């Protein structure tokens, strides 16, 4: 009779896996904070303080300052939501949708001048959405309890 044995995991053999998992958590948290800072400071702030470059861009599109402020608020809210655990799964999805819109705008109004930027930002947002997908179930449970 042949006998099969499963490898026995000891604390020493699982230490590298635990170290990799910890490193991955730190990397994802760092990415989350960097994206939150980007959306809150570099992207939303110029719109919310009506920086001349933002005003000029929205005037070029003919959208006016109201839309500029709305998009700034959405970006700021998305950046903050990235840092809220229960919203950390849905926030990257919402920001990805905003970036898809930004890509269309760049292609339509600015001849694709900065069209790569929103596409590049979608990649880490997709990674965060995938890794935080379980928090979406937590959010749904929370909303069902309140309904």
Backbone as JSON, one array per atom type, in Angstrom:
{
  "sequence": "XXXXXXXXXXXXXXXXXXXXXXXXXXXXXXXXXXXXXXXXXXXXXXXXXXXXXXXXXXXXXXXXXXXXXXXXXXXXXXXXXXXXXXXXXXXXXXXXXXXXXXXXXXXXXXXXXXXXXXXXXXXXXXXXXXXXXXXXXXXXXXXXXXX",
  "N": [[0.82, -1.17, 0.0], [0.51, 2.2, -0.85], [1.52, 5.15, 0.68], [0.51, 8.42, 1.28], [1.75, 11.51, 2.2], [1.15, 14.6, 3.72], [2.83, 17.69, 3.58], [4.22, 18.86, 6.56], [3.51, 21.74, 8.26], [5.43, 23.93, 9.96], [6.15, 26.39, 12.47], [8.46, 27.63, 11.63], [8.49, 27.08, 8.89], [6.28, 28.44, 7.96], [6.87, 31.03, 8.4], [8.19, 32.56, 6.31], [6.01, 32.87, 4.54], [4.23, 34.3, 6.12], [5.73, 36.6, 6.43], [5.78, 37.53, 3.79], [3.06, 38.03, 3.43], [2.65, 40.06, 5.28], [4.34, 42.03, 4.2], [3.0, 42.46, 1.8], [0.58, 43.52, 2.77], [1.53, 45.9, 3.89], [2.54, 47.16, 1.6], [0.16, 47.47, 0.11], [-1.26, 49.15, 1.82], [0.39, 51.38, 1.81], [0.2, 52.09, -0.9], [-2.52, 52.72, -0.94], [-2.61, 54.98, 0.76], [-0.97, 56.72, -0.68], [-2.46, 57.02, -3.06], [-4.77, 58.16, -1.96], [-3.74, 60.58, -1.01], [-2.92, 61.65, -3.48], [-5.41, 61.97, -4.85], [-6.74, 63.65, -3.05], [-5.03, 65.9, -2.68], [-3.35, 66.55, -5.0], [-5.14, 66.29, -7.13], [-7.89, 66.99, -6.44], [-7.67, 69.37, -4.89], [-6.64, 71.59, -6.58], [-8.93, 72.03, -8.14], [-10.85, 72.64, -6.23], [-9.9, 74.99, -5.06], [-10.01, 76.62, -7.16], [-7.81, 76.87, -8.94], [-5.9, 78.55, -11.45], [-5.11, 76.9, -13.65], [-6.89, 74.74, -13.53], [-9.33, 76.07, -13.78], [-9.03, 77.13, -16.35], [-8.93, 74.75, -17.86], [-11.53, 73.7, -17.48], [-13.02, 75.78, -18.52], [-12.22, 75.63, -21.17], [-13.47, 73.3, -21.92], [-16.01, 74.17, -21.71], [-17.6, 73.76, -19.51], [-17.75, 75.11, -17.12], [-17.48, 76.51, -13.75], [-19.02, 75.22, -11.79], [-19.22, 72.47, -12.4], [-16.54, 71.87, -12.21], [-16.09, 72.19, -9.45], [-17.78, 70.19, -8.47], [-16.57, 67.84, -9.5], [-14.13, 68.06, -8.21], [-14.98, 67.75, -5.53], [-15.96, 65.13, -5.68], [-13.57, 63.75, -6.21], [-12.1, 64.34, -3.89], [-13.77, 63.18, -1.95], [-13.6, 60.51, -2.79], [-10.86, 60.03, -2.35], [-10.74, 60.27, 0.45], [-12.51, 58.22, 1.12], [-11.06, 55.99, 0.35], [-9.51, 55.52, 2.56], [-11.21, 54.71, 4.53], [-12.18, 51.86, 6.14], [-14.62, 50.29, 5.64], [-15.44, 51.36, 3.26], [-13.39, 50.93, 1.55], [-13.37, 49.11, -0.54], [-15.31, 49.83, -2.4], [-14.63, 52.44, -3.01], [-12.27, 52.49, -4.75], [-13.49, 51.51, -7.05], [-15.38, 53.48, -7.66], [-13.66, 55.67, -8.07], [-12.27, 54.68, -10.25], [-14.25, 54.69, -12.19], [-14.6, 57.44, -12.38], [-12.1, 58.08, -13.41], [-12.25, 56.78, -15.87], [-14.11, 58.41, -17.09], [-12.56, 60.75, -17.11], [-10.6, 59.99, -18.9], [-12.08, 59.8, -21.29], [-12.83, 62.49, -21.54], [-10.29, 63.69, -21.85], [-9.54, 62.6, -24.3], [-11.58, 63.59, -25.93], [-11.73, 66.44, -25.65], [-9.13, 67.43, -25.4], [-7.46, 66.31, -27.26], [-6.22, 63.93, -26.49], [-4.02, 64.63, -24.96], [-3.19, 64.33, -22.18], [-4.12, 61.77, -21.76], [-3.15, 59.32, -20.94], [-2.73, 59.42, -18.21], [-5.19, 59.07, -16.58], [-5.66, 56.4, -17.3], [-3.4, 55.09, -16.37], [-3.74, 55.48, -13.64], [-5.95, 53.91, -13.16], [-5.0, 51.31, -13.0], [-3.6, 50.8, -10.4], [-5.86, 51.35, -8.86], [-7.63, 49.34, -9.65], [-6.25, 47.14, -8.66], [-6.44, 47.66, -5.9], [-9.24, 47.55, -5.63], [-9.69, 44.87, -6.21], [-8.25, 43.53, -4.17], [-9.58, 44.44, -1.95], [-12.14, 43.56, -2.11], [-13.76, 42.1, -0.4], [-14.59, 43.88, 1.51], [-16.69, 45.11, 0.31], [-18.81, 43.32, 0.63], [-19.1, 43.55, 3.38], [-19.97, 46.19, 3.5], [-22.44, 45.99, 2.16], [-23.81, 44.3, 3.96], [-23.89, 46.02, 6.18], [-25.47, 48.11, 5.16], [-27.86, 46.72, 4.68], [-28.6, 46.06, 7.28], [-29.23, 48.55, 8.24], [-31.39, 49.24, 6.77]],
  "CA": [[0.0, 0.0, 0.0], [1.28, 3.42, -0.87], [1.09, 6.11, 1.69], [0.81, 9.81, 0.92], [1.85, 12.38, 3.37], [1.1, 16.03, 3.46], [3.93, 18.36, 4.26], [3.87, 19.41, 7.87], [3.92, 23.14, 8.37], [5.87, 24.36, 11.29], [6.25, 27.85, 12.58], [9.6, 28.07, 10.83], [8.2, 27.01, 7.45], [5.24, 29.41, 7.61], [7.38, 32.39, 8.64], [8.36, 33.34, 5.07], [4.69, 33.21, 4.01], [3.7, 35.38, 6.95], [6.49, 37.8, 6.09], [5.3, 38.03, 2.49], [1.71, 38.57, 3.63], [2.82, 41.35, 5.97], [4.9, 42.97, 3.23], [1.93, 42.79, 0.86], [-0.35, 44.43, 3.46], [2.18, 47.2, 4.01], [2.58, 47.74, 0.25], [-1.2, 47.9, -0.25], [-1.61, 50.3, 2.65], [1.17, 52.51, 1.28], [-0.44, 52.46, -2.16], [-3.79, 53.35, -0.59], [-2.34, 56.32, 1.29], [-0.46, 57.55, -1.79], [-3.59, 57.36, -3.93], [-5.64, 59.09, -1.23], [-3.07, 61.88, -1.07], [-2.98, 62.15, -4.85], [-6.76, 62.45, -5.17], [-7.11, 64.75, -2.18], [-4.17, 67.08, -2.78], [-2.91, 66.89, -6.35], [-6.23, 66.32, -8.11], [-9.07, 67.73, -5.99], [-7.36, 70.7, -4.36], [-6.64, 72.65, -7.59], [-10.3, 72.3, -8.57], [-11.61, 73.24, -5.13], [-9.44, 76.36, -4.81], [-10.12, 77.31, -8.45], [-6.48, 77.18, -9.48], [-6.07, 79.0, -12.83], [-4.99, 75.81, -14.62], [-8.14, 73.98, -13.5], [-10.37, 76.93, -14.34], [-8.8, 77.18, -17.8], [-9.3, 73.46, -18.45], [-12.98, 73.56, -17.49], [-13.52, 76.77, -19.46], [-11.95, 75.08, -22.51], [-14.52, 72.31, -22.19], [-17.3, 74.85, -21.67], [-18.37, 73.16, -18.42], [-17.92, 76.08, -16.05], [-16.89, 76.24, -12.44], [-19.86, 74.32, -10.98], [-18.79, 71.09, -12.68], [-15.18, 71.76, -11.67], [-16.22, 71.98, -8.01], [-18.39, 68.86, -8.26], [-15.55, 66.82, -9.73], [-13.18, 68.19, -7.1], [-15.6, 67.14, -4.35], [-15.97, 63.68, -5.9], [-12.2, 63.25, -6.05], [-11.76, 64.43, -2.48], [-14.55, 62.14, -1.26], [-13.01, 59.22, -3.14], [-9.59, 59.91, -1.65], [-11.02, 60.0, 1.86], [-13.16, 56.91, 1.21], [-10.02, 54.95, 0.25], [-8.94, 55.31, 3.89], [-12.26, 54.22, 5.44], [-12.19, 50.42, 5.89], [-15.84, 49.74, 5.05], [-15.58, 51.93, 1.91], [-12.13, 50.72, 0.82], [-13.59, 48.28, -1.72], [-16.14, 50.55, -3.36], [-13.97, 53.69, -3.39], [-11.47, 52.36, -5.98], [-14.4, 51.33, -8.19], [-15.93, 54.8, -7.99], [-12.59, 56.49, -8.65], [-11.98, 54.13, -11.59], [-15.29, 55.22, -13.08], [-14.25, 58.85, -12.58], [-10.93, 58.09, -14.3], [-12.72, 56.43, -17.21], [-14.67, 59.66, -17.6], [-11.45, 61.66, -17.37], [-9.97, 59.53, -20.14], [-12.95, 60.22, -22.4], [-12.71, 63.94, -21.65], [-8.96, 63.99, -22.41], [-9.57, 62.24, -25.73], [-12.56, 64.4, -26.65], [-11.51, 67.88, -25.62], [-7.72, 67.82, -25.37], [-6.76, 65.5, -28.26], [-5.45, 62.88, -25.84], [-2.78, 65.2, -24.43], [-2.86, 63.66, -20.92], [-5.06, 60.66, -21.66], [-2.54, 58.16, -20.28], [-2.77, 59.57, -16.75], [-6.29, 58.33, -15.95], [-5.51, 54.97, -17.53], [-2.36, 54.62, -15.45], [-4.32, 55.48, -12.29], [-6.93, 52.82, -13.05], [-4.3, 50.06, -12.67], [-3.55, 50.57, -8.94], [-7.22, 51.34, -8.32], [-8.16, 48.0, -9.89], [-5.59, 46.26, -7.69], [-7.07, 47.89, -4.59], [-10.62, 47.06, -5.69], [-9.64, 43.41, -6.15], [-7.79, 43.07, -2.86], [-10.5, 44.88, -0.9], [-13.49, 43.22, -2.55], [-14.55, 41.59, 0.74], [-15.19, 45.0, 2.24], [-17.98, 45.41, -0.33], [-19.8, 42.49, 1.31], [-19.32, 44.18, 4.68], [-20.77, 47.39, 3.26], [-23.8, 45.55, 1.85], [-24.41, 43.85, 5.23], [-24.16, 47.21, 6.98], [-26.61, 48.82, 4.58], [-29.07, 45.91, 4.9], [-28.97, 46.2, 8.69], [-29.79, 49.88, 8.47], [-32.62, 49.4, 5.98]],
  "C": [[0.87, 1.24, 0.0], [0.67, 4.42, 0.12], [1.46, 7.51, 1.22], [0.84, 10.64, 2.18], [1.8, 13.82, 2.93], [2.26, 16.68, 4.18], [3.43, 18.99, 5.56], [4.4, 20.83, 7.93], [4.28, 23.42, 9.81], [5.94, 25.86, 11.31], [7.39, 28.38, 11.73], [9.29, 28.06, 9.35], [7.12, 28.01, 7.04], [5.71, 30.85, 7.82], [7.61, 33.16, 7.35], [7.01, 33.75, 4.46], [4.07, 34.35, 4.81], [4.43, 36.69, 6.67], [6.06, 38.4, 4.77], [3.92, 38.66, 2.63], [1.79, 39.94, 4.31], [3.36, 42.4, 5.02], [3.84, 43.4, 2.22], [0.93, 43.76, 1.49], [0.25, 45.83, 3.58], [2.22, 47.91, 2.65], [1.2, 48.24, -0.17], [-1.63, 49.11, 0.56], [-0.88, 51.55, 2.17], [0.56, 53.02, -0.02], [-1.75, 53.2, -1.89], [-3.58, 54.78, -0.12], [-1.85, 57.24, 0.18], [-1.58, 57.96, -2.74], [-4.54, 58.35, -3.25], [-5.04, 60.5, -1.23], [-3.13, 62.48, -2.46], [-4.36, 62.74, -5.14], [-7.14, 63.65, -4.31], [-6.33, 66.03, -2.43], [-3.9, 67.46, -4.24], [-4.06, 67.03, -7.34], [-7.41, 67.19, -7.66], [-8.77, 69.17, -5.59], [-7.32, 71.8, -5.43], [-8.06, 73.01, -8.07], [-11.06, 73.05, -7.48], [-11.16, 74.66, -4.79], [-9.46, 77.2, -6.09], [-8.76, 77.79, -8.95], [-6.65, 77.56, -10.96], [-5.96, 77.88, -13.87], [-6.27, 74.98, -14.68], [-9.27, 74.79, -14.12], [-10.25, 76.99, -15.86], [-9.24, 75.89, -18.48], [-10.82, 73.33, -18.54], [-13.63, 74.61, -18.39], [-13.33, 76.29, -20.9], [-13.04, 74.09, -22.9], [-15.9, 72.96, -22.23], [-18.19, 74.34, -20.54], [-18.58, 74.11, -17.26], [-17.4, 75.59, -14.71], [-17.73, 75.28, -11.59], [-19.44, 72.87, -11.17], [-17.39, 70.86, -12.13], [-15.24, 71.46, -10.17], [-16.81, 70.6, -7.71], [-17.36, 67.76, -8.44], [-14.49, 66.87, -8.64], [-13.71, 67.54, -5.82], [-15.63, 65.63, -4.48], [-14.58, 63.08, -5.71], [-11.77, 63.27, -4.59], [-12.49, 63.35, -1.68], [-13.99, 60.76, -1.55], [-11.69, 58.99, -2.44], [-9.77, 59.6, -0.18], [-11.62, 58.61, 2.02], [-12.16, 55.76, 1.06], [-9.48, 54.58, 1.62], [-9.94, 54.79, 4.91], [-12.45, 52.73, 5.16], [-13.44, 49.89, 5.2], [-16.06, 50.24, 3.62], [-14.38, 51.62, 1.01], [-12.27, 49.82, -0.4], [-14.36, 49.01, -2.8], [-15.47, 51.83, -3.85], [-13.09, 53.54, -4.64], [-12.34, 52.15, -7.22], [-14.96, 52.68, -8.63], [-14.87, 55.7, -8.62], [-12.19, 55.98, -10.03], [-13.0, 54.63, -12.61], [-15.02, 56.7, -13.38], [-13.07, 58.97, -13.54], [-11.3, 57.68, -15.72], [-13.35, 57.66, -17.87], [-13.59, 60.67, -17.94], [-10.73, 61.28, -18.66], [-10.78, 59.98, -21.35], [-12.85, 61.72, -22.62], [-11.37, 64.32, -22.29], [-8.93, 63.68, -23.91], [-10.47, 63.19, -26.53], [-12.18, 65.87, -26.76], [-10.05, 68.3, -25.76], [-6.85, 66.96, -26.28], [-5.83, 64.46, -27.63], [-4.16, 63.33, -25.2], [-2.32, 64.51, -23.13], [-3.73, 62.44, -20.7], [-4.46, 59.45, -20.95], [-2.66, 58.24, -18.76], [-3.95, 58.85, -16.13], [-6.18, 56.82, -16.16], [-4.47, 54.36, -16.6], [-2.92, 54.53, -14.03], [-5.33, 54.35, -12.09], [-6.24, 51.52, -12.63], [-4.18, 49.86, -11.16], [-4.94, 50.59, -8.3], [-7.86, 49.97, -8.51], [-7.54, 47.0, -8.92], [-6.21, 46.42, -6.31], [-8.5, 47.35, -4.56], [-10.63, 45.53, -5.56], [-9.26, 42.93, -4.75], [-8.76, 43.43, -1.74], [-11.95, 44.51, -1.23], [-14.36, 42.69, -1.41], [-15.19, 42.72, 1.53], [-16.5, 45.44, 1.6], [-19.1, 44.59, 0.31], [-20.11, 43.06, 2.69], [-20.21, 45.42, 4.54], [-22.22, 47.02, 2.98], [-24.51, 45.08, 3.12], [-24.77, 45.04, 6.11], [-25.37, 47.97, 6.47], [-27.91, 48.05, 4.77], [-29.55, 46.02, 6.34], [-29.65, 47.53, 8.95], [-31.11, 50.1, 7.73], [-33.85, 48.84, 6.66]]
}
